[in-house]
CSV table of N, CA and C in Angstrom, one decimal:
chain,number,residue,atom,x,y,z
A,1,MET,N,-55.1,44.1,11.9
A,1,MET,CA,-54.7,43.2,12.8
A,1,MET,C,-56.2,42.8,13.1
A,2,ARG,N,-56.9,41.7,13.1
A,2,ARG,CA,-58.1,41.4,13.7
A,2,ARG,C,-58.3,41.8,15.1
A,3,ARG,N,-59.7,41.7,15.8
A,3,ARG,CA,-59.4,41.3,17.1
A,3,ARG,C,-60.7,40.3,17.0
A,4,ARG,N,-60.1,39.7,18.0
A,4,ARG,CA,-61.1,38.3,18.3
A,4,ARG,C,-62.8,38.9,18.9
A,5,PRO,N,-63.0,38.7,19.2
A,5,PRO,CA,-64.7,38.6,19.9
A,5,PRO,C,-64.9,37.9,20.8
A,6,PHE,N,-65.2,38.6,21.7
A,6,PHE,CA,-65.3,38.0,23.5
A,6,PHE,C,-65.7,36.8,23.6
A,7,PRO,N,-65.4,35.4,23.7
A,7,PRO,CA,-65.6,34.7,24.1
A,7,PRO,C,-67.1,34.2,24.5
A,8,LEU,N,-67.6,35.0,25.4
A,8,LEU,CA,-69.1,35.2,25.8
A,8,LEU,C,-70.2,35.1,24.4
A,9,ILE,N,-70.0,36.4,23.8
A,9,ILE,CA,-70.5,36.8,22.6
A,9,ILE,C,-70.2,36.3,21.6
A,10,THR,N,-69.0,35.2,21.6
A,10,THR,CA,-69.2,34.2,20.5
A,10,THR,C,-69.7,32.9,21.1
A,11,LEU,N,-70.1,32.4,22.3
A,11,LEU,CA,-70.5,31.4,22.1
A,11,LEU,C,-72.5,31.8,22.8
A,12,LEU,N,-72.5,33.3,23.0
A,12,LEU,CA,-74.5,33.3,22.5
A,12,LEU,C,-74.8,33.3,20.9
A,13,ILE,N,-73.8,33.6,20.1
A,13,ILE,CA,-74.5,33.0,18.3
A,13,ILE,C,-74.2,32.3,18.3
A,14,VAL,N,-73.2,31.1,18.9
A,14,VAL,CA,-73.7,30.6,18.7
A,14,VAL,C,-74.6,29.1,19.0
A,15,PHE,N,-75.2,29.8,20.2
A,15,PHE,CA,-76.9,29.1,21.0
A,15,PHE,C,-77.8,29.6,20.1
A,16,ALA,N,-77.6,30.7,19.9
A,16,ALA,CA,-78.8,31.4,19.2
A,16,ALA,C,-78.8,30.4,17.9
A,17,ILE,N,-77.4,30.1,16.8
A,17,ILE,CA,-77.4,29.8,15.7
A,17,ILE,C,-78.3,28.4,15.7
A,18,VAL,N,-77.8,27.3,16.5
A,18,VAL,CA,-77.9,25.8,17.7
A,18,VAL,C,-80.2,26.1,17.6
A,19,GLY,N,-80.4,27.0,18.7
A,19,GLY,CA,-81.5,27.5,18.8
A,19,GLY,C,-83.0,27.7,17.5
A,20,PHE,N,-81.9,28.7,17.0
A,20,PHE,CA,-82.9,28.9,16.0
A,20,PHE,C,-82.9,27.9,14.6
A,21,SER,N,-81.6,26.8,14.3
A,21,SER,CA,-82.3,26.1,13.2
A,21,SER,C,-82.6,24.7,14.0
A,22,TYR,N,-82.5,24.8,15.1
A,22,TYR,CA,-83.5,23.7,15.6
A,22,TYR,C,-85.3,23.8,15.7
A,23,ARG,N,-85.4,25.2,16.4
A,23,ARG,CA,-86.8,25.8,16.4
A,23,ARG,C,-87.2,25.6,14.7
A,24,LEU,N,-86.3,25.8,14.0
A,24,LEU,CA,-86.7,25.7,12.6
A,24,LEU,C,-87.2,24.0,12.1
A,25,TRP,N,-86.4,23.3,12.5
A,25,TRP,CA,-86.7,21.9,12.4
A,25,TRP,C,-87.4,21.6,13.1
A,26,ASN,N,-87.7,22.1,14.5
A,26,ASN,CA,-88.4,20.4,15.0
A,26,ASN,C,-89.8,21.1,14.8
A,27,ASP,N,-90.5,23.6,14.8
A,27,ASP,CA,-92.3,23.7,14.6
A,27,ASP,C,-91.8,25.1,14.4
A,28,PRO,N,-91.3,25.1,12.9
A,28,PRO,CA,-91.2,26.0,12.0
A,28,PRO,C,-92.7,27.0,12.2
A,29,MET,N,-94.4,26.6,12.9
A,29,MET,CA,-94.9,27.6,12.8
A,29,MET,C,-94.9,28.4,13.9
A,30,GLN,N,-94.0,27.7,14.8
A,30,GLN,CA,-93.7,28.0,16.6
A,30,GLN,C,-93.0,28.9,16.6
A,31,LEU,N,-92.0,28.8,15.6
A,31,LEU,CA,-90.8,30.2,14.9
A,31,LEU,C,-90.9,31.2,14.7
A,32,LEU,N,-92.4,31.3,13.7
A,32,LEU,CA,-93.0,32.6,12.8
A,32,LEU,C,-93.5,32.7,13.6
A,33,LYS,N,-94.4,32.0,14.4
A,33,LYS,CA,-95.0,33.0,15.7
A,33,LYS,C,-94.8,33.8,16.7
A,34,GLN,N,-93.5,33.3,17.1
A,34,GLN,CA,-92.6,33.9,18.4
A,34,GLN,C,-92.2,35.7,17.4
A,35,VAL,N,-91.6,34.8,16.5
A,35,VAL,CA,-90.5,36.0,15.0
A,35,VAL,C,-92.1,37.1,15.1
A,36,PHE,N,-93.0,36.4,15.0
A,36,PHE,CA,-94.0,37.9,14.6
A,36,PHE,C,-94.0,39.0,16.0
A,37,LEU,N,-94.3,38.2,17.0
A,37,LEU,CA,-94.5,38.6,17.9
A,37,LEU,C,-93.6,39.9,18.6
A,38,ILE,N,-92.3,39.6,18.6
A,38,ILE,CA,-91.2,39.8,18.6
A,38,ILE,C,-91.1,40.9,17.9
A,39,GLY,N,-91.8,41.1,16.1
A,39,GLY,CA,-91.5,42.3,15.9
A,39,GLY,C,-92.3,42.8,16.5
A,40,LEU,N,-94.0,42.7,17.2
A,40,LEU,CA,-94.9,43.4,17.3
A,40,LEU,C,-94.7,44.0,18.0
A,41,VAL,N,-93.9,43.5,18.7
A,41,VAL,CA,-93.5,44.0,20.2
A,41,VAL,C,-92.5,44.9,20.5
A,42,ALA,N,-91.1,44.7,19.2
A,42,ALA,CA,-91.1,46.4,18.9
A,42,ALA,C,-91.3,47.7,18.5
A,43,ALA,N,-91.7,46.9,17.2
A,43,ALA,CA,-93.3,47.9,16.8
A,43,ALA,C,-93.8,49.2,17.8
A,44,VAL,N,-94.8,48.1,18.4
A,44,VAL,CA,-95.5,49.2,19.5
A,44,VAL,C,-94.1,49.7,20.3
A,45,PHE,N,-93.0,49.5,20.5
A,45,PHE,CA,-92.1,50.0,21.6
A,45,PHE,C,-91.8,51.2,20.6
A,46,TYR,N,-91.4,50.9,19.4
A,46,TYR,CA,-91.3,52.3,18.6
A,46,TYR,C,-91.8,53.0,18.5
A,47,GLY,N,-93.6,52.9,18.1
A,47,GLY,CA,-94.4,54.2,18.4
A,47,GLY,C,-94.6,54.4,19.9
A,48,ILE,N,-94.1,54.0,20.9
A,48,ILE,CA,-94.3,54.7,21.9
A,48,ILE,C,-93.0,55.4,21.8
A,49,TYR,N,-92.0,55.2,21.7
A,49,TYR,CA,-90.9,56.1,21.1
A,49,TYR,C,-91.3,57.2,20.7
A,50,LYS,N,-91.4,57.0,19.6
A,50,LYS,CA,-92.0,58.6,18.9
A,50,LYS,C,-92.8,59.0,18.7
A,51,TRP,N,-93.9,58.6,19.7
A,51,TRP,CA,-95.4,59.9,20.4
A,51,TRP,C,-95.2,60.4,20.7
A,52,ILE,N,-93.4,59.7,21.8
A,52,ILE,CA,-93.2,60.8,23.1
A,52,ILE,C,-91.7,61.2,22.8
A,53,GLN,N,-91.6,61.4,21.7
A,53,GLN,CA,-90.6,62.1,21.1
A,53,GLN,C,-91.9,63.3,20.5
A,54,ARG,N,-91.8,62.7,20.1
A,54,ARG,CA,-93.1,64.1,18.8
A,54,ARG,C,-93.4,65.2,20.3
A,55,GLN,N,-94.0,64.4,21.3
A,55,GLN,CA,-95.0,65.7,21.8
A,55,GLN,C,-93.8,66.5,22.4
A,56,ASN,N,-92.5,65.8,23.1
A,56,ASN,CA,-91.8,66.7,23.5
A,56,ASN,C,-91.0,67.2,22.8
A,57,PHE,N,-91.0,67.3,21.1
A,57,PHE,CA,-91.3,68.3,20.1
A,57,PHE,C,-91.5,69.2,20.2
A,58,SER,N,-92.9,69.4,19.9
A,58,SER,CA,-93.8,69.8,20.5
A,58,SER,C,-93.7,71.3,21.3
A,59,ARG,N,-93.9,70.4,22.6
A,59,ARG,CA,-93.6,71.6,23.9
A,59,ARG,C,-92.9,72.7,24.0
A,60,SER,N,-91.7,71.6,23.7
A,60,SER,CA,-90.7,72.6,23.3
A,60,SER,C,-90.7,74.5,22.2
A,61,TYR,N,-91.7,73.1,21.0
A,61,TYR,CA,-91.7,73.9,20.3
A,61,TYR,C,-92.7,75.3,20.1
A,62,GLN,N,-93.1,74.2,20.1
A,62,GLN,CA,-94.9,75.6,21.8
A,62,GLN,C,-94.3,77.6,22.4
A,63,LYS,N,-93.4,76.7,23.3
A,63,LYS,CA,-92.3,77.4,24.2
A,63,LYS,C,-91.8,78.3,22.8
A,64,ALA,N,-91.0,77.5,22.4
A,64,ALA,CA,-90.2,78.5,21.3
A,64,ALA,C,-90.8,79.6,20.5
A,65,VAL,N,-92.9,79.7,19.8
A,65,VAL,CA,-93.1,79.6,19.6
A,65,VAL,C,-93.9,81.1,20.3
A,66,LYS,N,-93.9,80.6,22.0
A,66,LYS,CA,-94.9,82.0,22.6
A,66,LYS,C,-93.3,83.0,23.4
A,67,GLN,N,-92.5,82.8,23.2
A,67,GLN,CA,-91.2,83.6,23.8
A,67,GLN,C,-91.1,84.4,22.1
A,68,SER,N,-91.2,83.6,21.0
A,68,SER,CA,-91.1,84.4,19.7
A,68,SER,C,-91.9,85.9,19.6
A,69,LYS,N,-92.8,84.9,20.5
A,69,LYS,CA,-93.9,86.5,19.8
A,69,LYS,C,-94.0,87.5,20.6
A,70,LYS,N,-93.7,86.5,22.0
A,70,LYS,CA,-93.4,87.8,22.7
A,70,LYS,C,-92.4,88.8,22.4
A,71,LEU,N,-90.9,87.9,22.8
A,71,LEU,CA,-90.2,89.0,22.1
A,71,LEU,C,-90.7,90.2,20.9
A,72,HIS,N,-90.7,90.4,20.0
A,72,HIS,CA,-91.6,90.1,19.1
A,72,HIS,C,-92.7,92.0,19.1
A,73,HIS,N,-93.3,90.6,20.4
A,73,HIS,CA,-94.8,91.9,20.3
A,73,HIS,C,-94.1,93.2,21.2
A,74,GLN,N,-93.1,92.5,21.9
A,74,GLN,CA,-92.4,93.2,22.8
A,74,GLN,C,-92.0,94.6,21.6
A,75,LYS,N,-91.4,94.5,20.5
A,75,LYS,CA,-90.9,95.6,20.0
A,75,LYS,C,-91.6,96.3,18.9
A,76,THR,N,-92.9,96.2,18.6
A,76,THR,CA,-93.9,96.8,17.8
A,76,THR,C,-94.9,97.4,18.4
A,77,LYS,N,-95.0,97.1,19.9
A,77,LYS,CA,-95.9,97.8,20.8
A,77,LYS,C,-95.3,98.9,20.4
A,78,PRO,N,-96.4,100.4,20.3
A,78,PRO,CA,-96.4,101.6,19.8
A,78,PRO,C,-95.7,102.4,21.4
A,79,THR,N,-96.0,103.3,21.8
A,79,THR,CA,-95.4,103.8,23.2
A,79,THR,C,-96.0,105.1,22.7
A,80,SER,N,-96.3,105.4,23.1
A,80,SER,CA,-97.7,106.7,24.4
A,80,SER,C,-96.0,107.9,24.0
A,81,LYS,N,-95.0,107.6,24.5
A,81,LYS,CA,-94.3,109.3,25.1
A,81,LYS,C,-93.5,108.8,24.1
A,82,LYS,N,-92.9,110.5,23.7
A,82,LYS,CA,-91.9,110.8,22.3
A,82,LYS,C,-90.7,110.7,23.0
A,83,GLN,N,-90.2,110.2,22.8
A,83,GLN,CA,-88.4,110.2,23.4
A,83,GLN,C,-87.7,110.7,22.2
A,84,PRO,N,-86.8,111.9,23.2
A,84,PRO,CA,-85.9,112.5,22.3
A,84,PRO,C,-85.3,112.3,21.8
A,85,ARG,N,-85.1,112.8,20.8
A,85,ARG,CA,-83.7,112.0,19.6
A,85,ARG,C,-82.2,112.5,19.8
A,86,PRO,N,-81.5,111.9,19.8
A,86,PRO,CA,-80.1,112.4,20.5
A,86,PRO,C,-79.7,112.9,19.5
A,87,THR,N,-79.0,114.2,20.2
A,87,THR,CA,-78.3,115.3,18.9
A,87,THR,C,-77.4,115.0,18.7
A,88,ALA,N,-76.3,115.0,19.4
A,88,ALA,CA,-75.1,114.4,19.2
A,88,ALA,C,-74.3,112.8,19.2
A,89,LEU,N,-74.0,112.5,18.1
A,89,LEU,CA,-74.2,111.2,18.4
A,89,LEU,C,-72.7,111.0,18.5
A,90,LYS,N,-72.4,109.6,19.6
A,90,LYS,CA,-70.9,109.4,20.1
A,90,LYS,C,-70.4,108.9,19.1
A,91,LYS,N,-68.5,110.4,19.3
A,91,LYS,CA,-68.0,109.6,18.5
A,91,LYS,C,-67.1,108.0,18.3
A,92,LYS,N,-67.1,106.9,17.5
A,92,LYS,CA,-66.7,105.9,17.4
A,92,LYS,C,-64.8,106.2,17.6
A,93,HIS,N,-64.7,105.5,18.1
A,93,HIS,CA,-63.0,105.4,18.0
A,93,HIS,C,-62.7,104.3,17.5
A,94,ALA,N,-60.9,105.0,17.3
A,94,ALA,CA,-60.0,104.9,16.0
A,94,ALA,C,-60.2,103.2,16.9
A,95,THR,N,-60.2,102.3,15.8
A,95,THR,CA,-59.0,101.1,16.3
A,95,THR,C,-57.4,101.7,16.3
A,96,HIS,N,-56.9,100.5,17.2
A,96,HIS,CA,-54.8,100.8,17.0
A,96,HIS,C,-54.8,100.0,16.3
A,97,LEU,N,-55.0,99.6,15.6
A,97,LEU,CA,-54.4,98.6,14.7
A,97,LEU,C,-53.4,98.9,13.1
A,98,THR,N,-51.9,98.7,12.9
A,98,THR,CA,-51.6,98.7,12.5
A,98,THR,C,-50.8,97.5,11.0
A,99,VAL,N,-51.1,98.0,9.5
A,99,VAL,CA,-50.9,96.9,9.2
A,99,VAL,C,-49.8,97.0,8.5
A,100,ILE,N,-49.4,96.5,9.0
A,100,ILE,CA,-47.3,96.1,9.0
A,100,ILE,C,-47.2,94.7,7.8
A,101,GLU,N,-46.3,95.9,6.4
A,101,GLU,CA,-45.8,95.5,5.3
A,101,GLU,C,-45.2,94.8,5.4
A,102,GLY,N,-44.9,93.9,4.4
A,102,GLY,CA,-43.9,92.1,4.4
A,102,GLY,C,-43.8,91.9,2.8
A,103,LYS,N,-42.8,91.0,2.9
A,103,LYS,CA,-42.6,91.9,1.5
A,103,LYS,C,-43.1,90.9,0.5
A,104,LYS,N,-43.9,91.9,0.1
A,104,LYS,CA,-45.0,91.2,-0.8
A,104,LYS,C,-44.9,91.3,-2.2
A,105,GLY,N,-43.2,92.3,-3.0
A,105,GLY,CA,-43.7,92.6,-3.7
A,105,GLY,C,-42.9,92.0,-4.1
A,106,LYS,N,-41.6,91.0,-3.2
A,106,LYS,CA,-40.2,90.0,-3.8
A,106,LYS,C,-41.0,88.6,-4.5
A,107,LYS,N,-40.2,88.5,-5.1
A,107,LYS,CA,-40.4,86.7,-5.2
A,107,LYS,C,-39.5,86.3,-5.0
A,108,LYS,N,-39.7,84.7,-4.8
A,108,LYS,CA,-38.5,83.8,-4.5
A,108,LYS,C,-38.3,83.1,-5.4
A,109,ASN,N,-36.9,83.6,-4.6
A,109,ASN,CA,-36.4,82.5,-5.1
A,109,ASN,C,-35.7,81.1,-4.7
A,110,ARG,N,-36.6,80.5,-5.5
A,110,ARG,CA,-36.9,79.0,-4.8
A,110,ARG,C,-35.3,78.0,-5.4
A,111,ALA,N,-34.1,78.4,-6.0
A,111,ALA,CA,-33.2,78.2,-6.9
A,111,ALA,C,-32.7,77.3,-4.5
A,112,SER,N,-33.1,78.3,-4.6
A,112,SER,CA,-31.1,79.7,-3.0
A,112,SER,C,-32.6,78.5,-1.7
A,113,PHE,N,-33.1,77.4,-2.0
A,113,PHE,CA,-34.0,75.7,-1.0
A,113,PHE,C,-32.6,76.0,-0.4
């Protein structure tokens, strides 16, 4: 089942085709200039968008690098105090899980479905 497009969209597409063909027939040089101008404006907006996106990425990357350096430098700093070694390690508590043995060895009787 195909959905029909909204009538306003269909009307806009028809007007665009009529306008394009009229401009192509009467003044093709003006049409070429208009298409070039639209492409130029789109390229400028795309360039600005990419530049802003790169700046935001760079800023967040620099922030992550600074955070990473801060974290790693704290770990590698030598301490002046000697820390006492723990003499007795804490016992790990055994988990209270049991294995339920099923019917692993039995073969299924496929004829009894």
